[in-house]
Every structure is written in C-alpha cells, then in structure tokens.
Amino acid sequence: MAQIIDGKLVSGEIRKSIKNRAAAFEESHGKKAHLAVILVGDDPASCIYVRNKQKACEKVGIIGETILLKEDTTEGELLELTDSLNKNPDVNGILVQMPLPEHLNEESIIEHIDPGKDVDGLHSVNAG
C-alpha cells in the first residue's frame, strides 16, 4: 500500500540534519565546509539550479562558491581549475554543473575530480 509523505516536512528534517552536521564539521575542523560549484556557460536551467544550490548552502551554514566560466572555456582550462580545487584543502566538495558545452568531454572532467571531493558521486570510484 502506498504511503503519502509530507515532502516539506521531510525536506525540513533533512535540512536541519545537514545544518547540524555542518555546525559539527565547523566545530571540529575550525572552518566551514566549502562546496565549489563550477558552471560553464549560461544555460538558463543550469543557472537557476546553481543559484538554488548557493541558497541551500547558505541556509545550512556551508560556504557555497560558484565559479562561472565562459561557454568557450577549453577542456584544459577546466581541468586546471579542477586540479586547483582538488589540491585546495579549504574546498571539501566539487560539483561541475551538467550539462557541459558540447566541446567539453563530461566523462573526462568527472574523472578528473578527486573522488573524495566528488559531490555528485559520478566519478567511477564513487559510482562503482
């Protein structure tokens, strides 16, 4: 038998749990958790999605950094940025907003993210 759930109630409980975990992280590490989101181009749906991620981070006490890149960013430039974020100890999570412009190889970019910082869990180590 199907059970109807209260989506607002459930999402509120999840947000509260994340806020508590973010506060515990900050207390134990002496700094806030930090999510870096990379957006290449200006796809309207992706812009809205990234903006909503930024707001969600703010609500739970996580640093949400959005890095905007031009549509014509090269794969090399994107890989260099990913390398920099991978090596940055202040960045705990990396998310590359999909879809990427057609000239960029999504699989290559995803595989370049440190699996320990792969927020989407798309890296082959995380996806299995």
JSON list of C-alpha atoms in Angstrom, two decimals:
[
{"chain": "A", "resi": 1, "resn": "MET", "atom": "CA", "xyz": [0.00, 0.00, 0.00]},
{"chain": "A", "resi": 2, "resn": "ALA", "atom": "CA", "xyz": [1.33, 3.44, -0.92]},
{"chain": "A", "resi": 3, "resn": "GLN", "atom": "CA", "xyz": [2.05, 5.93, 1.82]},
{"chain": "A", "resi": 4, "resn": "ILE", "atom": "CA", "xyz": [1.72, 9.65, 1.27]},
{"chain": "A", "resi": 5, "resn": "ILE", "atom": "CA", "xyz": [4.57, 11.63, 2.77]},
{"chain": "A", "resi": 6, "resn": "ASP", "atom": "CA", "xyz": [4.79, 15.30, 3.63]},
{"chain": "A", "resi": 7, "resn": "GLY", "atom": "CA", "xyz": [7.61, 16.47, 1.36]},
{"chain": "A", "resi": 8, "resn": "LYS", "atom": "CA", "xyz": [8.03, 19.82, 3.13]},
{"chain": "A", "resi": 9, "resn": "LEU", "atom": "CA", "xyz": [8.31, 18.10, 6.49]},
{"chain": "A", "resi": 10, "resn": "VAL", "atom": "CA", "xyz": [10.83, 15.56, 5.25]},
{"chain": "A", "resi": 11, "resn": "SER", "atom": "CA", "xyz": [12.96, 18.16, 3.44]},
{"chain": "A", "resi": 12, "resn": "GLY", "atom": "CA", "xyz": [12.90, 20.35, 6.55]},
{"chain": "A", "resi": 13, "resn": "GLU", "atom": "CA", "xyz": [14.16, 17.46, 8.67]},
{"chain": "A", "resi": 14, "resn": "ILE", "atom": "CA", "xyz": [16.92, 16.76, 6.16]},
{"chain": "A", "resi": 15, "resn": "ARG", "atom": "CA", "xyz": [17.97, 20.43, 6.09]},
{"chain": "A", "resi": 16, "resn": "LYS", "atom": "CA", "xyz": [18.03, 20.53, 9.90]},
{"chain": "A", "resi": 17, "resn": "SER", "atom": "CA", "xyz": [20.22, 17.42, 9.97]},
{"chain": "A", "resi": 18, "resn": "ILE", "atom": "CA", "xyz": [22.61, 18.89, 7.40]},
{"chain": "A", "resi": 19, "resn": "LYS", "atom": "CA", "xyz": [22.76, 22.18, 9.30]},
{"chain": "A", "resi": 20, "resn": "ASN", "atom": "CA", "xyz": [23.66, 20.29, 12.49]},
{"chain": "A", "resi": 21, "resn": "ARG", "atom": "CA", "xyz": [26.31, 18.25, 10.67]},
{"chain": "A", "resi": 22, "resn": "ALA", "atom": "CA", "xyz": [27.74, 21.40, 9.06]},
{"chain": "A", "resi": 23, "resn": "ALA", "atom": "CA", "xyz": [27.97, 23.04, 12.50]},
{"chain": "A", "resi": 24, "resn": "ALA", "atom": "CA", "xyz": [29.69, 19.93, 13.91]},
{"chain": "A", "resi": 25, "resn": "PHE", "atom": "CA", "xyz": [32.13, 19.99, 10.97]},
{"chain": "A", "resi": 26, "resn": "GLU", "atom": "CA", "xyz": [32.93, 23.64, 11.63]},
{"chain": "A", "resi": 27, "resn": "GLU", "atom": "CA", "xyz": [33.44, 22.99, 15.33]},
{"chain": "A", "resi": 28, "resn": "SER", "atom": "CA", "xyz": [35.75, 20.03, 14.78]},
{"chain": "A", "resi": 29, "resn": "HIS", "atom": "CA", "xyz": [37.73, 21.50, 11.86]},
{"chain": "A", "resi": 30, "resn": "GLY", "atom": "CA", "xyz": [37.75, 25.18, 12.79]},
{"chain": "A", "resi": 31, "resn": "LYS", "atom": "CA", "xyz": [36.29, 26.17, 9.43]},
{"chain": "A", "resi": 32, "resn": "LYS", "atom": "CA", "xyz": [33.07, 25.86, 7.48]},
{"chain": "A", "resi": 33, "resn": "ALA", "atom": "CA", "xyz": [32.52, 23.13, 4.93]},
{"chain": "A", "resi": 34, "resn": "HIS", "atom": "CA", "xyz": [33.16, 24.53, 1.45]},
{"chain": "A", "resi": 35, "resn": "LEU", "atom": "CA", "xyz": [31.42, 23.49, -1.77]},
{"chain": "A", "resi": 36, "resn": "ALA", "atom": "CA", "xyz": [32.81, 24.73, -5.09]},
{"chain": "A", "resi": 37, "resn": "VAL", "atom": "CA", "xyz": [30.33, 24.63, -7.97]},
{"chain": "A", "resi": 38, "resn": "ILE", "atom": "CA", "xyz": [31.62, 25.13, -11.49]},
{"chain": "A", "resi": 39, "resn": "LEU", "atom": "CA", "xyz": [29.22, 26.44, -14.13]},
{"chain": "A", "resi": 40, "resn": "VAL", "atom": "CA", "xyz": [30.45, 26.61, -17.72]},
{"chain": "A", "resi": 41, "resn": "GLY", "atom": "CA", "xyz": [28.33, 28.80, -19.96]},
{"chain": "A", "resi": 42, "resn": "ASP", "atom": "CA", "xyz": [24.98, 30.38, -19.24]},
{"chain": "A", "resi": 43, "resn": "ASP", "atom": "CA", "xyz": [22.37, 27.67, -19.74]},
{"chain": "A", "resi": 44, "resn": "PRO", "atom": "CA", "xyz": [19.27, 29.19, -18.07]},
{"chain": "A", "resi": 45, "resn": "ALA", "atom": "CA", "xyz": [18.19, 25.99, -16.29]},
{"chain": "A", "resi": 46, "resn": "SER", "atom": "CA", "xyz": [21.72, 25.36, -15.01]},
{"chain": "A", "resi": 47, "resn": "CYS", "atom": "CA", "xyz": [21.99, 28.95, -13.77]},
{"chain": "A", "resi": 48, "resn": "ILE", "atom": "CA", "xyz": [18.79, 28.53, -11.74]},
{"chain": "A", "resi": 49, "resn": "TYR", "atom": "CA", "xyz": [19.93, 25.17, -10.40]},
{"chain": "A", "resi": 50, "resn": "VAL", "atom": "CA", "xyz": [23.31, 26.56, -9.31]},
{"chain": "A", "resi": 51, "resn": "ARG", "atom": "CA", "xyz": [21.70, 29.62, -7.74]},
{"chain": "A", "resi": 52, "resn": "ASN", "atom": "CA", "xyz": [19.41, 27.31, -5.73]},
{"chain": "A", "resi": 53, "resn": "LYS", "atom": "CA", "xyz": [22.44, 25.28, -4.57]},
{"chain": "A", "resi": 54, "resn": "GLN", "atom": "CA", "xyz": [24.06, 28.51, -3.39]},
{"chain": "A", "resi": 55, "resn": "LYS", "atom": "CA", "xyz": [20.96, 29.44, -1.39]},
{"chain": "A", "resi": 56, "resn": "ALA", "atom": "CA", "xyz": [20.74, 25.95, 0.10]},
{"chain": "A", "resi": 57, "resn": "CYS", "atom": "CA", "xyz": [24.37, 26.14, 1.22]},
{"chain": "A", "resi": 58, "resn": "GLU", "atom": "CA", "xyz": [23.74, 29.48, 2.91]},
{"chain": "A", "resi": 59, "resn": "LYS", "atom": "CA", "xyz": [20.72, 28.11, 4.77]},
{"chain": "A", "resi": 60, "resn": "VAL", "atom": "CA", "xyz": [22.68, 25.24, 6.31]},
{"chain": "A", "resi": 61, "resn": "GLY", "atom": "CA", "xyz": [25.96, 27.04, 7.05]},
{"chain": "A", "resi": 62, "resn": "ILE", "atom": "CA", "xyz": [28.13, 25.77, 4.22]},
{"chain": "A", "resi": 63, "resn": "ILE", "atom": "CA", "xyz": [30.29, 28.01, 2.05]},
{"chain": "A", "resi": 64, "resn": "GLY", "atom": "CA", "xyz": [28.88, 27.77, -1.45]},
{"chain": "A", "resi": 65, "resn": "GLU", "atom": "CA", "xyz": [31.31, 29.14, -4.02]},
{"chain": "A", "resi": 66, "resn": "THR", "atom": "CA", "xyz": [30.10, 29.42, -7.59]},
{"chain": "A", "resi": 67, "resn": "ILE", "atom": "CA", "xyz": [32.77, 29.62, -10.26]},
{"chain": "A", "resi": 68, "resn": "LEU", "atom": "CA", "xyz": [31.39, 30.95, -13.54]},
{"chain": "A", "resi": 69, "resn": "LEU", "atom": "CA", "xyz": [33.29, 30.13, -16.71]},
{"chain": "A", "resi": 70, "resn": "LYS", "atom": "CA", "xyz": [32.64, 31.29, -20.26]},
{"chain": "A", "resi": 71, "resn": "GLU", "atom": "CA", "xyz": [30.98, 28.98, -22.76]},
{"chain": "A", "resi": 72, "resn": "ASP", "atom": "CA", "xyz": [34.22, 28.77, -24.76]},
{"chain": "A", "resi": 73, "resn": "THR", "atom": "CA", "xyz": [36.34, 27.60, -21.81]},
{"chain": "A", "resi": 74, "resn": "THR", "atom": "CA", "xyz": [38.72, 24.91, -23.03]},
{"chain": "A", "resi": 75, "resn": "GLU", "atom": "CA", "xyz": [38.93, 21.45, -21.54]},
{"chain": "A", "resi": 76, "resn": "GLY", "atom": "CA", "xyz": [42.48, 22.21, -20.47]},
{"chain": "A", "resi": 77, "resn": "GLU", "atom": "CA", "xyz": [41.36, 25.32, -18.59]},
{"chain": "A", "resi": 78, "resn": "LEU", "atom": "CA", "xyz": [38.58, 23.39, -16.86]},
{"chain": "A", "resi": 79, "resn": "LEU", "atom": "CA", "xyz": [40.98, 20.57, -15.91]},
{"chain": "A", "resi": 80, "resn": "GLU", "atom": "CA", "xyz": [43.45, 23.13, -14.48]},
{"chain": "A", "resi": 81, "resn": "LEU", "atom": "CA", "xyz": [40.68, 24.63, -12.37]},
{"chain": "A", "resi": 82, "resn": "THR", "atom": "CA", "xyz": [39.63, 21.19, -11.18]},
{"chain": "A", "resi": 83, "resn": "ASP", "atom": "CA", "xyz": [43.26, 20.41, -10.27]},
{"chain": "A", "resi": 84, "resn": "SER", "atom": "CA", "xyz": [43.43, 23.61, -8.27]},
{"chain": "A", "resi": 85, "resn": "LEU", "atom": "CA", "xyz": [40.22, 22.79, -6.38]},
{"chain": "A", "resi": 86, "resn": "ASN", "atom": "CA", "xyz": [41.36, 19.19, -5.81]},
{"chain": "A", "resi": 87, "resn": "LYS", "atom": "CA", "xyz": [44.56, 20.49, -4.18]},
{"chain": "A", "resi": 88, "resn": "ASN", "atom": "CA", "xyz": [42.87, 23.24, -2.16]},
{"chain": "A", "resi": 89, "resn": "PRO", "atom": "CA", "xyz": [42.47, 21.97, 1.43]},
{"chain": "A", "resi": 90, "resn": "ASP", "atom": "CA", "xyz": [39.77, 24.56, 2.09]},
{"chain": "A", "resi": 91, "resn": "VAL", "atom": "CA", "xyz": [37.49, 23.04, -0.57]},
{"chain": "A", "resi": 92, "resn": "ASN", "atom": "CA", "xyz": [35.66, 19.96, 0.69]},
{"chain": "A", "resi": 93, "resn": "GLY", "atom": "CA", "xyz": [33.38, 19.31, -2.26]},
{"chain": "A", "resi": 94, "resn": "ILE", "atom": "CA", "xyz": [33.41, 19.94, -6.01]},
{"chain": "A", "resi": 95, "resn": "LEU", "atom": "CA", "xyz": [30.44, 19.88, -8.31]},
{"chain": "A", "resi": 96, "resn": "VAL", "atom": "CA", "xyz": [30.61, 20.52, -12.05]},
{"chain": "A", "resi": 97, "resn": "GLN", "atom": "CA", "xyz": [27.18, 21.53, -13.28]},
{"chain": "A", "resi": 98, "resn": "MET", "atom": "CA", "xyz": [25.98, 19.39, -16.16]},
{"chain": "A", "resi": 99, "resn": "PRO", "atom": "CA", "xyz": [25.39, 19.53, -19.00]},
{"chain": "A", "resi": 100, "resn": "LEU", "atom": "CA", "xyz": [28.68, 20.97, -20.17]},
{"chain": "A", "resi": 101, "resn": "PRO", "atom": "CA", "xyz": [29.04, 22.65, -23.56]},
{"chain": "A", "resi": 102, "resn": "GLU", "atom": "CA", "xyz": [29.41, 20.09, -26.35]},
{"chain": "A", "resi": 103, "resn": "HIS", "atom": "CA", "xyz": [33.12, 20.74, -26.92]},
{"chain": "A", "resi": 104, "resn": "LEU", "atom": "CA", "xyz": [33.92, 19.51, -23.39]},
{"chain": "A", "resi": 105, "resn": "ASN", "atom": "CA", "xyz": [34.18, 15.81, -22.53]},
{"chain": "A", "resi": 106, "resn": "GLU", "atom": "CA", "xyz": [31.96, 15.33, -19.46]},
{"chain": "A", "resi": 107, "resn": "GLU", "atom": "CA", "xyz": [33.42, 11.92, -18.61]},
{"chain": "A", "resi": 108, "resn": "SER", "atom": "CA", "xyz": [36.97, 13.27, -18.69]},
{"chain": "A", "resi": 109, "resn": "ILE", "atom": "CA", "xyz": [36.03, 16.19, -16.44]},
{"chain": "A", "resi": 110, "resn": "ILE", "atom": "CA", "xyz": [34.18, 13.97, -13.96]},
{"chain": "A", "resi": 111, "resn": "GLU", "atom": "CA", "xyz": [37.09, 11.52, -13.78]},
{"chain": "A", "resi": 112, "resn": "HIS", "atom": "CA", "xyz": [39.42, 14.44, -13.04]},
{"chain": "A", "resi": 113, "resn": "ILE", "atom": "CA", "xyz": [37.60, 15.37, -9.83]},
{"chain": "A", "resi": 114, "resn": "ASP", "atom": "CA", "xyz": [39.14, 13.90, -6.67]},
{"chain": "A", "resi": 115, "resn": "PRO", "atom": "CA", "xyz": [36.72, 11.08, -5.71]},
{"chain": "A", "resi": 116, "resn": "GLY", "atom": "CA", "xyz": [36.80, 12.32, -2.11]},
{"chain": "A", "resi": 117, "resn": "LYS", "atom": "CA", "xyz": [35.50, 15.71, -3.24]},
{"chain": "A", "resi": 118, "resn": "ASP", "atom": "CA", "xyz": [33.03, 14.44, -5.85]},
{"chain": "A", "resi": 119, "resn": "VAL", "atom": "CA", "xyz": [29.71, 15.74, -4.52]},
{"chain": "A", "resi": 120, "resn": "ASP", "atom": "CA", "xyz": [27.58, 14.17, -7.28]},
{"chain": "A", "resi": 121, "resn": "GLY", "atom": "CA", "xyz": [29.20, 10.77, -6.84]},
{"chain": "A", "resi": 122, "resn": "LEU", "atom": "CA", "xyz": [29.74, 10.45, -10.60]},
{"chain": "A", "resi": 123, "resn": "HIS", "atom": "CA", "xyz": [33.45, 9.60, -10.54]},
{"chain": "A", "resi": 124, "resn": "SER", "atom": "CA", "xyz": [33.94, 5.92, -11.46]},
{"chain": "A", "resi": 125, "resn": "VAL", "atom": "CA", "xyz": [35.36, 5.21, -7.98]},
{"chain": "A", "resi": 126, "resn": "ASN", "atom": "CA", "xyz": [32.16, 6.52, -6.40]},
{"chain": "A", "resi": 127, "resn": "ALA", "atom": "CA", "xyz": [29.69, 5.24, -8.96]},
{"chain": "A", "resi": 128, "resn": "GLY", "atom": "CA", "xyz": [31.13, 1.72, -8.79]}
]
